[in-house]
């Protein structure tokens, strides 16, 4: 089996070599790496060309800047692997990651999506390990809610059967594009699995779009979550309420930045004390008492009082 690795490249000349070296050092060798130079104005185009000349498994697309989704889509269009994965060019992959993952897919040909562990915000005070167990999921709902997939919708720590992308592309002009795209792929997957094997290093980037997200970007994330909320028709199980509270956090931040009325439907939380963390428990209790509109108003007022004058 073969693996296509799509690597969008834009203004990462200080980290690109580390990223590509982590691919070359993998024990698994039957891969192609598609470097998509998204009109990078620095030395990245030249670095890509050098690597393509050095190793025939690397190919380069030079294109006008179109954003992350457009770059990924350009790589998908020419990919030839049985499976496909994505690596951001300021990140890197732990040694001997792809070999065990591809072996697992070879032994379980019914798996269409295989997710592995990652380190979020690597190299920053917010560094956090997302360590996954060996599990399989036959439907989107179970993976999304019980597997907490909504907390790690990243494309970079997953291997996808290439045919899942026959009718799917990343949305151009959208921030949090992974959150929009993963549900579409899950709807087409027969079996999704998580594994304790492998590790992806998602490096901190203070200049990244998601780390600087304000009202417009947060509203995009909220809209994607509201689509899933309607699709899943959440009731009152603990896992469903935990997801609702995750959306509520996005809604509160969106109201804060935009001043708009909340779009998330109001509801009561039946199991507030089963939520993780004191903050979530308090928010759930306040939601039950005040309702979502008044909770958003309270949140904005508290934030204004905390701001320095």
Tab-separated table of C-alpha atoms in Angstrom:
chain	number	residue	atom	x	y	z
A	1	UNK	CA	0.000	0.000	0.000
A	2	UNK	CA	1.075	3.558	-0.683
A	3	UNK	CA	0.644	6.781	1.258
A	4	UNK	CA	0.300	10.293	-0.137
A	5	UNK	CA	1.495	13.069	2.189
A	6	UNK	CA	0.221	16.523	1.267
A	7	UNK	CA	2.267	19.378	2.751
A	8	UNK	CA	1.089	22.965	2.140
A	9	UNK	CA	3.992	25.420	2.316
A	10	UNK	CA	3.743	29.130	3.096
A	11	UNK	CA	6.200	31.337	4.994
A	12	UNK	CA	7.790	28.505	6.974
A	13	UNK	CA	11.420	28.662	5.883
A	14	UNK	CA	12.571	28.271	9.506
A	15	UNK	CA	10.629	25.034	10.110
A	16	UNK	CA	10.272	23.445	6.669
A	17	UNK	CA	13.535	21.485	6.783
A	18	UNK	CA	12.567	19.927	10.138
A	19	UNK	CA	9.171	18.937	8.758
A	20	UNK	CA	10.537	17.286	5.615
A	21	UNK	CA	13.356	15.570	7.493
A	22	UNK	CA	10.773	13.942	9.768
A	23	UNK	CA	9.122	12.440	6.675
A	24	UNK	CA	12.371	11.122	5.189
A	25	UNK	CA	13.337	9.483	8.487
A	26	UNK	CA	10.174	7.354	8.661
A	27	UNK	CA	10.727	3.595	8.608
A	28	UNK	CA	7.881	3.306	6.101
A	29	UNK	CA	9.240	4.229	2.677
A	30	UNK	CA	6.405	3.648	0.202
A	31	UNK	CA	5.142	7.225	0.207
A	32	UNK	CA	4.918	10.277	-2.000
A	33	UNK	CA	5.161	13.761	-0.486
A	34	UNK	CA	3.425	16.534	-2.409
A	35	UNK	CA	4.838	19.931	-1.467
A	36	UNK	CA	2.366	22.673	-2.365
A	37	UNK	CA	4.134	26.029	-2.484
A	38	UNK	CA	1.174	28.345	-1.934
A	39	UNK	CA	2.887	31.408	-3.375
A	40	UNK	CA	5.276	31.654	-0.444
A	41	UNK	CA	7.270	34.935	-0.654
A	42	UNK	CA	10.304	33.676	1.273
A	43	UNK	CA	12.883	30.993	0.508
A	44	UNK	CA	10.381	28.131	0.773
A	45	UNK	CA	9.946	27.601	-3.007
A	46	UNK	CA	13.689	27.049	-3.407
A	47	UNK	CA	13.799	24.689	-0.408
A	48	UNK	CA	10.982	22.633	-1.925
A	49	UNK	CA	12.799	22.365	-5.241
A	50	UNK	CA	16.010	21.230	-3.540
A	51	UNK	CA	14.179	18.417	-1.733
A	52	UNK	CA	12.441	17.323	-4.933
A	53	UNK	CA	15.806	17.123	-6.697
A	54	UNK	CA	17.296	15.195	-3.782
A	55	UNK	CA	14.515	12.579	-3.430
A	56	UNK	CA	12.184	11.531	-6.255
A	57	UNK	CA	9.424	10.781	-3.774
A	58	UNK	CA	8.984	14.538	-3.325
A	59	UNK	CA	7.066	16.531	-5.930
A	60	UNK	CA	6.376	20.255	-5.921
A	61	UNK	CA	3.425	22.365	-6.985
A	62	UNK	CA	4.118	26.092	-7.294
A	63	UNK	CA	0.887	28.086	-7.292
A	64	UNK	CA	-0.524	31.495	-6.474
A	65	UNK	CA	-1.532	32.014	-2.875
A	66	UNK	CA	-4.973	30.601	-2.223
A	67	UNK	CA	-4.911	29.626	1.438
A	68	UNK	CA	-4.548	26.350	3.296
A	69	UNK	CA	-7.657	24.653	1.904
A	70	UNK	CA	-6.767	25.534	-1.672
A	71	UNK	CA	-3.227	24.212	-1.183
A	72	UNK	CA	-4.452	20.945	0.299
A	73	UNK	CA	-6.958	20.535	-2.509
A	74	UNK	CA	-4.211	21.008	-5.098
A	75	UNK	CA	-2.273	18.192	-3.452
A	76	UNK	CA	-5.320	15.936	-3.263
A	77	UNK	CA	-5.956	16.450	-6.977
A	78	UNK	CA	-2.660	14.824	-7.998
A	79	UNK	CA	-2.285	12.325	-5.136
A	80	UNK	CA	-1.932	8.675	-6.087
A	81	UNK	CA	-1.684	6.820	-2.776
A	82	UNK	CA	-4.085	4.267	-1.397
A	83	UNK	CA	-4.247	6.468	1.688
A	84	UNK	CA	-3.650	10.171	2.167
A	85	UNK	CA	-2.576	12.314	5.101
A	86	UNK	CA	-1.736	15.970	5.658
A	87	UNK	CA	1.222	17.565	7.410
A	88	UNK	CA	1.425	21.273	8.143
A	89	UNK	CA	4.869	22.533	7.228
A	90	UNK	CA	5.549	24.093	10.625
A	91	UNK	CA	4.870	20.703	12.298
A	92	UNK	CA	6.659	17.360	12.232
A	93	UNK	CA	5.990	13.647	12.680
A	94	UNK	CA	7.617	11.410	15.273
A	95	UNK	CA	9.998	8.723	13.929
A	96	UNK	CA	8.455	5.354	13.083
A	97	UNK	CA	4.914	6.710	12.959
A	98	UNK	CA	3.705	5.865	9.449
A	99	UNK	CA	5.112	2.311	9.416
A	100	UNK	CA	2.963	0.902	12.265
A	101	UNK	CA	-0.055	2.864	11.040
A	102	UNK	CA	0.183	1.471	7.525
A	103	UNK	CA	0.708	-2.027	8.936
A	104	UNK	CA	-2.489	-1.620	10.915
A	105	UNK	CA	-4.373	-0.514	7.820
A	106	UNK	CA	-2.953	-3.468	5.908
A	107	UNK	CA	-4.242	-5.853	8.581
A	108	UNK	CA	-7.612	-4.071	8.795
A	109	UNK	CA	-8.598	-3.127	5.237
A	110	UNK	CA	-12.065	-2.140	6.467
A	111	UNK	CA	-10.655	0.921	8.263
A	112	UNK	CA	-11.251	4.080	6.210
A	113	UNK	CA	-9.962	6.647	8.724
A	114	UNK	CA	-7.199	6.003	11.241
A	115	UNK	CA	-6.477	8.681	13.851
A	116	UNK	CA	-3.346	8.745	15.973
A	117	UNK	CA	-2.088	10.781	18.941
A	118	UNK	CA	-0.679	14.274	18.800
A	119	UNK	CA	0.916	16.970	20.920
A	120	UNK	CA	-1.043	20.235	20.625
A	121	UNK	CA	0.701	23.599	20.838
A	122	UNK	CA	4.078	21.877	21.054
A	123	UNK	CA	6.768	24.155	22.420
A	124	UNK	CA	4.411	26.562	24.204
A	125	UNK	CA	3.092	26.869	27.783
A	126	UNK	CA	-0.236	25.575	26.437
A	127	UNK	CA	1.328	22.303	25.252
A	128	UNK	CA	-1.122	19.424	25.659
A	129	UNK	CA	-0.965	15.733	24.769
A	130	UNK	CA	-3.967	14.153	23.032
A	131	UNK	CA	-3.205	10.485	23.613
A	132	UNK	CA	-5.633	8.083	21.987
A	133	UNK	CA	-6.557	4.506	22.806
A	134	UNK	CA	-7.124	1.624	20.403
A	135	UNK	CA	-10.811	1.893	19.501
A	136	UNK	CA	-13.064	1.398	16.488
A	137	UNK	CA	-16.253	3.264	15.592
A	138	UNK	CA	-18.855	2.192	13.071
A	139	UNK	CA	-20.882	5.406	13.035
A	140	UNK	CA	-20.269	9.133	13.097
A	141	UNK	CA	-22.329	9.788	16.229
A	142	UNK	CA	-20.390	7.436	18.498
A	143	UNK	CA	-17.000	8.636	17.282
A	144	UNK	CA	-18.016	12.294	17.533
A	145	UNK	CA	-19.531	12.144	21.013
A	146	UNK	CA	-18.039	9.165	22.866
A	147	UNK	CA	-14.687	9.422	21.082
A	148	UNK	CA	-14.657	13.208	21.634
A	149	UNK	CA	-13.747	13.688	17.985
A	150	UNK	CA	-14.994	17.281	18.113
A	151	UNK	CA	-12.035	18.102	20.363
A	152	UNK	CA	-9.476	16.966	17.756
A	153	UNK	CA	-10.879	17.339	14.259
A	154	UNK	CA	-7.415	17.984	12.814
A	155	UNK	CA	-6.663	16.544	9.387
A	156	UNK	CA	-2.969	16.234	10.202
A	157	UNK	CA	-3.152	13.308	12.682
A	158	UNK	CA	-5.305	11.072	10.502
A	159	UNK	CA	-4.771	8.708	7.586
A	160	UNK	CA	-7.705	8.650	5.165
A	161	UNK	CA	-8.577	6.188	2.448
A	162	UNK	CA	-7.915	8.246	-0.667
A	163	UNK	CA	-11.298	7.445	-2.237
A	164	UNK	CA	-13.078	9.305	0.573
A	165	UNK	CA	-11.918	12.478	-1.171
A	166	UNK	CA	-13.435	11.542	-4.527
A	167	UNK	CA	-16.304	13.949	-3.805
A	168	UNK	CA	-14.875	15.952	-0.894
A	169	UNK	CA	-12.539	18.940	-0.794
A	170	UNK	CA	-11.571	21.410	1.915
A	171	UNK	CA	-13.702	24.596	1.795
A	172	UNK	CA	-11.821	27.595	0.437
A	173	UNK	CA	-12.018	30.861	2.332
A	174	UNK	CA	-13.054	29.132	5.561
A	175	UNK	CA	-11.096	29.098	8.813
A	176	UNK	CA	-11.291	25.891	10.895
A	177	UNK	CA	-11.607	24.040	7.586
A	178	UNK	CA	-10.874	20.690	9.247
A	179	UNK	CA	-14.042	20.976	11.315
A	180	UNK	CA	-16.102	21.458	8.158
A	181	UNK	CA	-14.446	18.621	6.266
A	182	UNK	CA	-14.128	15.776	8.783
A	183	UNK	CA	-17.897	15.159	9.125
A	184	UNK	CA	-18.199	14.827	5.348
A	185	UNK	CA	-15.473	12.179	5.358
A	186	UNK	CA	-16.976	10.382	8.357
A	187	UNK	CA	-20.311	10.113	6.543
A	188	UNK	CA	-18.525	8.244	3.763
A	189	UNK	CA	-16.394	6.021	6.027
A	190	UNK	CA	-17.329	2.459	6.883
A	191	UNK	CA	-15.074	2.233	9.916
A	192	UNK	CA	-13.099	4.846	11.829
A	193	UNK	CA	-10.382	3.807	14.270
A	194	UNK	CA	-8.084	5.454	16.781
A	195	UNK	CA	-4.722	4.010	17.715
A	196	UNK	CA	-2.130	4.457	20.427
A	197	UNK	CA	0.618	4.099	17.799
A	198	UNK	CA	2.435	7.096	16.307
A	199	UNK	CA	2.692	10.738	17.304
A	200	UNK	CA	2.230	14.054	15.500
A	201	UNK	CA	3.755	17.296	16.791
A	202	UNK	CA	1.329	20.173	16.235
A	203	UNK	CA	3.629	23.107	16.898
A	204	UNK	CA	2.603	26.405	18.464
A	205	UNK	CA	2.250	29.259	15.989
A	206	UNK	CA	1.288	32.596	17.513
A	207	UNK	CA	0.835	34.062	14.023
A	208	UNK	CA	-1.530	31.328	12.871
A	209	UNK	CA	-5.086	32.188	11.851
A	210	UNK	CA	-6.748	30.017	14.466
A	211	UNK	CA	-4.668	31.422	17.326
A	212	UNK	CA	-5.684	34.949	16.304
A	213	UNK	CA	-9.343	34.140	15.676
A	214	UNK	CA	-11.881	36.842	16.468
A	215	UNK	CA	-15.558	37.299	15.657
A	216	UNK	CA	-15.624	36.380	11.963
A	217	UNK	CA	-13.490	33.268	12.390
A	218	UNK	CA	-15.252	32.125	15.556
A	219	UNK	CA	-18.584	32.477	13.799
A	220	UNK	CA	-17.332	30.069	11.123
A	221	UNK	CA	-16.483	27.525	13.826
A	222	UNK	CA	-19.851	28.104	15.476
A	223	UNK	CA	-21.695	27.522	12.192
A	224	UNK	CA	-19.880	24.223	11.662
A	225	UNK	CA	-20.799	23.096	15.169
A	226	UNK	CA	-24.423	24.132	14.741
A	227	UNK	CA	-24.587	21.979	11.614
A	228	UNK	CA	-23.371	18.994	13.640
A	229	UNK	CA	-25.758	19.871	16.467
A	230	UNK	CA	-28.715	19.684	14.084
A	231	UNK	CA	-27.407	16.536	12.433
A	232	UNK	CA	-26.915	14.656	15.710
A	233	UNK	CA	-30.187	15.843	17.287
A	234	UNK	CA	-28.717	15.976	20.772
A	235	UNK	CA	-30.805	14.719	23.671
A	236	UNK	CA	-29.694	14.488	27.302
A	237	UNK	CA	-26.951	11.899	27.655
A	238	UNK	CA	-23.777	12.983	29.445
A	239	UNK	CA	-21.677	12.797	26.260
A	240	UNK	CA	-24.206	14.855	24.298
A	241	UNK	CA	-24.376	17.486	27.016
A	242	UNK	CA	-20.591	17.697	27.087
A	243	UNK	CA	-20.612	18.473	23.356
A	244	UNK	CA	-23.340	21.072	23.823
A	245	UNK	CA	-21.208	22.785	26.470
A	246	UNK	CA	-18.274	22.780	24.054
A	247	UNK	CA	-20.453	24.601	21.503
A	248	UNK	CA	-21.668	26.956	24.246
A	249	UNK	CA	-18.087	28.093	24.860
A	250	UNK	CA	-17.768	28.994	21.175
A	251	UNK	CA	-21.134	30.759	21.267
A	252	UNK	CA	-20.146	32.838	24.291
A	253	UNK	CA	-16.909	33.945	22.616
A	254	UNK	CA	-18.743	34.715	19.360
A	255	UNK	CA	-21.298	36.889	21.175
A	256	UNK	CA	-18.478	38.654	22.989
A	257	UNK	CA	-16.639	39.566	19.780
A	258	UNK	CA	-19.625	40.266	17.524
A	259	UNK	CA	-22.375	41.417	19.893
A	260	UNK	CA	-24.817	39.240	17.933
A	261	UNK	CA	-27.674	37.306	19.470
A	262	UNK	CA	-26.874	33.644	20.274
A	263	UNK	CA	-27.653	31.119	17.538
A	264	UNK	CA	-27.212	27.995	19.680
A	265	UNK	CA	-30.623	26.690	20.794
A	266	UNK	CA	-31.356	27.145	24.480
A	267	UNK	CA	-31.638	24.002	26.585
A	268	UNK	CA	-31.354	22.655	30.109
A	269	UNK	CA	-28.386	20.565	31.194
A	270	UNK	CA	-29.671	17.524	33.071
A	271	UNK	CA	-26.276	16.348	34.329
A	272	UNK	CA	-24.232	19.478	35.140
A	273	UNK	CA	-22.140	17.751	37.796
A	274	UNK	CA	-21.014	15.049	35.348
A	275	UNK	CA	-19.207	17.652	33.236
A	276	UNK	CA	-15.436	17.876	33.476
A	277	UNK	CA	-14.041	20.922	35.257
A	278	UNK	CA	-15.499	23.434	37.673
A	279	UNK	CA	-15.939	26.079	34.978
A	280	UNK	CA	-18.148	23.798	32.869
A	281	UNK	CA	-20.281	22.882	35.892
A	282	UNK	CA	-20.789	26.551	36.827
A	283	UNK	CA	-21.667	27.521	33.240
A	284	UNK	CA	-24.193	24.678	33.029
A	285	UNK	CA	-25.879	25.742	36.261
A	286	UNK	CA	-26.000	29.375	35.120
A	287	UNK	CA	-27.384	28.257	31.764
A	288	UNK	CA	-30.175	26.365	33.516
A	289	UNK	CA	-31.023	29.424	35.620
A	290	UNK	CA	-30.542	32.295	33.169
A	291	UNK	CA	-30.986	30.807	29.709
A	292	UNK	CA	-28.482	31.222	26.916
A	293	UNK	CA	-29.326	34.811	25.974
A	294	UNK	CA	-28.890	36.139	29.508
A	295	UNK	CA	-25.783	33.992	29.995
A	296	UNK	CA	-24.198	35.605	26.921
A	297	UNK	CA	-25.016	39.048	28.330
A	298	UNK	CA	-23.499	38.110	31.690
A	299	UNK	CA	-20.377	36.801	29.958
A	300	UNK	CA	-19.923	40.069	28.050
A	301	UNK	CA	-20.402	42.141	31.197
A	302	UNK	CA	-17.874	40.091	33.157
A	303	UNK	CA	-15.347	40.436	30.350
A	304	UNK	CA	-15.836	44.223	30.223
A	305	UNK	CA	-15.227	44.474	33.981
A	306	UNK	CA	-11.984	42.483	33.636
A	307	UNK	CA	-10.583	44.655	30.838
A	308	UNK	CA	-8.065	47.269	31.940
A	309	UNK	CA	-9.369	50.832	31.641
